[in-house]
């Protein structure tokens, strides 16, 4: 391999974790916020209160996800943390969807 190709591979190896974190922050944070906005509908409160709570919660979740992604030691931990947080939110959102939005 020529020296230019080796330098490109080394450069790609250095920026790949950063690109992975950016994708995790943007797409993973969005998905987590979307799940978090649906999950309060599973609570025993009126539907307008649950919708407002979900909207407010989604902003906090997205900001927290972005902070988490860039605060962890590795991109693998960032993705793992997002997946770990998505499990209970996904279960609550699934409960709402199975109940037809009237959980």
Coordinates of N, CA and C in Angstrom, one line a residue:
X1 N 0.9 -1.2 0.0 CA 0.0 0.0 0.0 C 0.9 1.2 0.0
X2 N 0.5 2.2 -0.7 CA 1.3 3.4 -0.8 C 1.1 4.3 0.5
X3 N 2.1 5.2 0.7 CA 2.0 6.0 1.9 C 0.7 6.8 2.0
X4 N 0.2 7.3 0.9 CA -1.0 8.1 1.0 C -2.2 7.3 1.4
X5 N -2.3 6.0 0.9 CA -3.3 5.1 1.3 C -3.3 4.8 2.8
X6 N -2.0 4.5 3.3 CA -1.9 4.2 4.7 C -2.3 5.4 5.6
X7 N -2.0 6.6 5.2 CA -2.3 7.8 5.9 C -3.9 8.0 5.9
X8 N -4.5 7.7 4.8 CA -6.0 7.8 4.7 C -6.6 6.8 5.7
X9 N -6.1 5.6 5.7 CA -6.7 4.5 6.6 C -6.5 4.9 8.1
X10 N -5.3 5.5 8.4 CA -5.1 5.9 9.8 C -6.0 7.1 10.2
X11 N -6.2 8.0 9.2 CA -7.1 9.1 9.5 C -8.5 8.6 9.6
X12 N -9.0 7.7 8.8 CA -10.3 7.1 9.0 C -10.5 6.4 10.3
X13 N -9.4 5.8 10.8 CA -9.5 5.1 12.0 C -9.6 6.1 13.2
X14 N -9.1 7.3 13.0 CA -9.2 8.3 14.1 C -10.5 9.0 14.1
X15 N -11.1 9.2 12.9 CA -12.4 9.9 12.9 C -13.6 9.1 13.0
X16 N -13.5 7.8 12.8 CA -14.7 6.9 12.8 C -15.4 6.9 14.1
X17 N -14.7 6.9 15.3 CA -15.4 7.0 16.6 C -16.2 8.3 16.7
X18 N -15.6 9.4 16.2 CA -16.3 10.7 16.3 C -17.5 10.7 15.4
X19 N -17.4 10.2 14.2 CA -18.6 10.1 13.3 C -19.7 9.2 14.0
X20 N -19.3 8.1 14.6 CA -20.2 7.2 15.2 C -20.9 8.0 16.4
X21 N -20.2 8.7 17.2 CA -20.8 9.5 18.2 C -21.8 10.6 17.7
X22 N -21.4 11.2 16.6 CA -22.3 12.2 16.0 C -23.6 11.6 15.6
X23 N -23.5 10.4 14.9 CA -24.7 9.7 14.4 C -25.5 9.3 15.6
X24 N -24.8 8.8 16.7 CA -25.6 8.4 17.9 C -26.3 9.5 18.5
X25 N -25.6 10.7 18.6 CA -26.3 11.9 19.2 C -27.5 12.3 18.4
X26 N -27.3 12.4 17.1 CA -28.4 12.9 16.2 C -29.5 11.9 16.1
X27 N -29.2 10.7 15.6 CA -30.3 9.7 15.3 C -30.7 9.0 16.6
X28 N -29.8 8.6 17.4 CA -30.1 7.8 18.6 C -30.8 8.7 19.6
X29 N -30.4 10.0 19.7 CA -31.0 10.9 20.6 C -32.4 11.2 20.1
X30 N -32.6 11.3 18.8 CA -34.0 11.6 18.3 C -34.9 10.4 18.5
X31 N -34.4 9.2 18.3 CA -35.2 8.0 18.6 C -35.6 7.9 20.0
X32 N -34.6 8.1 20.9 CA -34.9 8.1 22.3 C -35.9 9.1 22.7
X33 N -35.8 10.3 22.2 CA -36.7 11.4 22.5 C -38.1 11.1 22.0
X34 N -38.2 10.5 20.8 CA -39.5 10.1 20.3 C -40.2 9.0 21.2
X35 N -39.4 8.0 21.6 CA -39.9 7.0 22.6 C -40.4 7.7 23.9
X36 N -39.6 8.6 24.3 CA -39.9 9.3 25.6 C -41.1 10.2 25.5
X37 N -41.4 10.6 24.3 CA -42.6 11.5 24.2 C -43.9 10.6 24.2
X38 N -43.8 9.4 23.8 CA -44.9 8.5 23.8 C -45.1 7.8 25.1
X39 N -44.1 7.5 25.8 CA -44.1 6.7 27.1 C -45.1 7.3 28.1
X40 N -45.1 8.6 28.3 CA -46.0 9.1 29.4 C -47.5 8.9 29.1
X41 N -47.9 8.5 27.9 CA -49.3 8.1 27.7 C -49.6 6.8 28.4
X42 N -48.7 6.1 28.9 CA -48.9 4.9 29.7 C -49.2 5.2 31.1
X43 N -49.0 6.4 31.5 CA -49.2 6.8 32.9 C -50.7 7.0 33.2
X44 N -51.2 6.8 34.4 CA -52.6 7.0 34.7 C -52.9 8.5 35.0
X45 N -52.7 9.3 33.9 CA -53.1 10.7 34.0 C -54.0 11.0 32.8
X46 N -54.6 12.2 32.7 CA -55.4 12.5 31.6 C -54.5 12.6 30.3
X47 N -55.1 12.4 29.2 CA -54.3 12.4 27.9 C -53.7 13.7 27.6
X48 N -54.3 14.9 27.8 CA -53.6 16.2 27.6 C -52.4 16.3 28.5
X49 N -52.5 15.9 29.7 CA -51.4 16.0 30.6 C -50.2 15.1 30.2
X50 N -50.6 13.9 29.7 CA -49.6 13.0 29.3 C -48.9 13.5 28.0
X51 N -49.6 14.1 27.1 CA -49.0 14.7 25.9 C -48.1 15.8 26.2
X52 N -48.5 16.7 27.1 CA -47.6 17.8 27.5 C -46.4 17.3 28.2
X53 N -46.6 16.3 29.1 CA -45.4 15.8 29.8 C -44.5 15.1 28.8
X54 N -45.0 14.4 27.9 CA -44.2 13.8 26.9 C -43.4 14.8 26.0
X55 N -44.0 15.9 25.7 CA -43.3 16.9 24.9 C -42.2 17.5 25.7
X56 N -42.4 17.8 27.0 CA -41.4 18.4 27.8 C -40.3 17.4 28.1
X57 N -40.7 16.1 28.3 CA -39.7 15.1 28.6 C -38.8 14.8 27.4
X58 N -39.3 14.9 26.2 CA -38.5 14.7 25.0 C -37.4 15.6 24.9
X59 N -37.6 16.9 25.2 CA -36.5 17.8 25.2 C -35.4 17.5 26.2
X60 N -35.8 17.1 27.4 CA -34.8 16.7 28.4 C -34.0 15.4 27.9
X61 N -34.8 14.5 27.4 CA -34.1 13.2 26.9 C -33.2 13.5 25.8
X62 N -33.5 14.3 24.9 CA -32.6 14.5 23.7 C -31.4 15.2 24.2
X63 N -31.5 16.2 25.0 CA -30.3 16.9 25.6 C -29.5 16.0 26.4
X64 N -30.1 15.2 27.2 CA -29.3 14.2 28.0 C -28.6 13.2 27.1
X65 N -29.3 12.7 26.1 CA -28.6 11.8 25.2 C -27.4 12.3 24.5
X66 N -27.5 13.6 24.0 CA -26.4 14.2 23.4 C -25.2 14.4 24.4
X67 N -25.5 14.8 25.6 CA -24.5 14.9 26.6 C -23.9 13.6 26.9
X68 N -24.7 12.6 27.0 CA -24.2 11.2 27.4 C -23.3 10.7 26.3
X69 N -23.7 10.9 25.0 CA -22.9 10.3 23.9 C -21.5 10.9 23.9
X70 N -21.3 12.2 24.2 CA -20.0 12.8 24.1 C -19.3 12.7 25.4
X71 N -19.9 12.3 26.5 CA -19.3 12.2 27.8 C -18.7 10.9 28.1
X72 N -19.1 9.8 27.4 CA -18.7 8.5 27.7 C -17.2 8.3 27.1
X73 N -16.6 7.2 27.5 CA -15.3 6.9 27.1 C -15.1 6.4 25.7
X74 N -16.2 5.7 25.2 CA -16.0 5.2 23.9 C -17.4 5.3 23.2
X75 N -17.3 5.1 21.8 CA -18.5 5.2 21.0 C -19.4 3.9 21.3
X76 N -18.7 2.8 21.7 CA -19.5 1.6 22.0 C -20.3 1.8 23.2
X77 N -19.8 2.5 24.3 CA -20.6 2.8 25.5 C -21.7 3.8 25.2
X78 N -21.4 4.7 24.3 CA -22.5 5.7 23.9 C -23.7 4.9 23.3
X79 N -23.4 4.1 22.3 CA -24.5 3.3 21.7 C -25.2 2.4 22.7
X80 N -24.4 1.7 23.6 CA -24.9 0.8 24.6 C -25.8 1.6 25.6
X81 N -25.4 2.7 26.0 CA -26.2 3.5 26.9 C -27.5 4.0 26.3
X82 N -27.5 4.3 25.0 CA -28.7 4.7 24.3 C -29.7 3.5 24.2
X83 N -29.1 2.3 23.9 CA -29.9 1.1 23.7 C -30.5 0.7 25.1
X84 N -29.7 0.9 26.1 CA -30.2 0.5 27.5 C -31.3 1.4 27.9
X85 N -31.2 2.7 27.6 CA -32.3 3.7 27.9 C -33.5 3.5 27.0
X86 N -33.3 2.9 25.8 CA -34.4 2.7 24.9 C -35.3 1.6 25.3
X87 N -34.8 0.6 26.0 CA -35.6 -0.6 26.4 C -36.8 -0.3 27.2
X88 N -36.7 0.4 28.4 CA -37.9 0.7 29.1 C -38.9 1.7 28.4
X89 N -38.3 2.7 27.7 CA -39.1 3.6 27.0 C -39.8 2.9 25.8
X90 N -39.2 2.0 25.2 CA -39.8 1.2 24.1 C -40.9 0.3 24.6
X91 N -40.7 -0.3 25.8 CA -41.7 -1.1 26.4 C -43.0 -0.3 26.7
X92 N -42.7 0.9 27.3 CA -43.9 1.8 27.6 C -44.6 2.2 26.4
X93 N -43.8 2.6 25.4 CA -44.4 3.0 24.1 C -45.2 1.8 23.4
X94 N -44.6 0.6 23.5 CA -45.3 -0.5 23.0 C -46.6 -0.8 23.7
X95 N -46.6 -0.6 25.0 CA -47.8 -0.8 25.8 C -48.9 0.2 25.4
X96 N -48.5 1.4 25.1 CA -49.4 2.5 24.6 C -50.0 2.1 23.3
X97 N -49.1 1.6 22.4 CA -49.6 1.3 21.0 C -50.5 0.1 21.0
X98 N -50.2 -0.9 21.9 CA -51.0 -2.1 22.0 C -52.4 -1.8 22.5
X99 N -52.4 -0.8 23.4 CA -53.7 -0.4 24.0 C -54.5 0.6 23.1
X100 N -53.9 0.9 22.0 CA -54.6 1.8 21.1 C -54.5 3.3 21.5
X101 N -53.5 3.6 22.3 CA -53.3 5.0 22.7 C -54.1 5.3 24.0
X102 N -54.8 4.3 24.6 CA -55.6 4.6 25.8 C -55.1 3.8 27.0
X103 N -53.8 3.7 27.2 CA -53.2 2.9 28.3 C -53.4 3.6 29.6

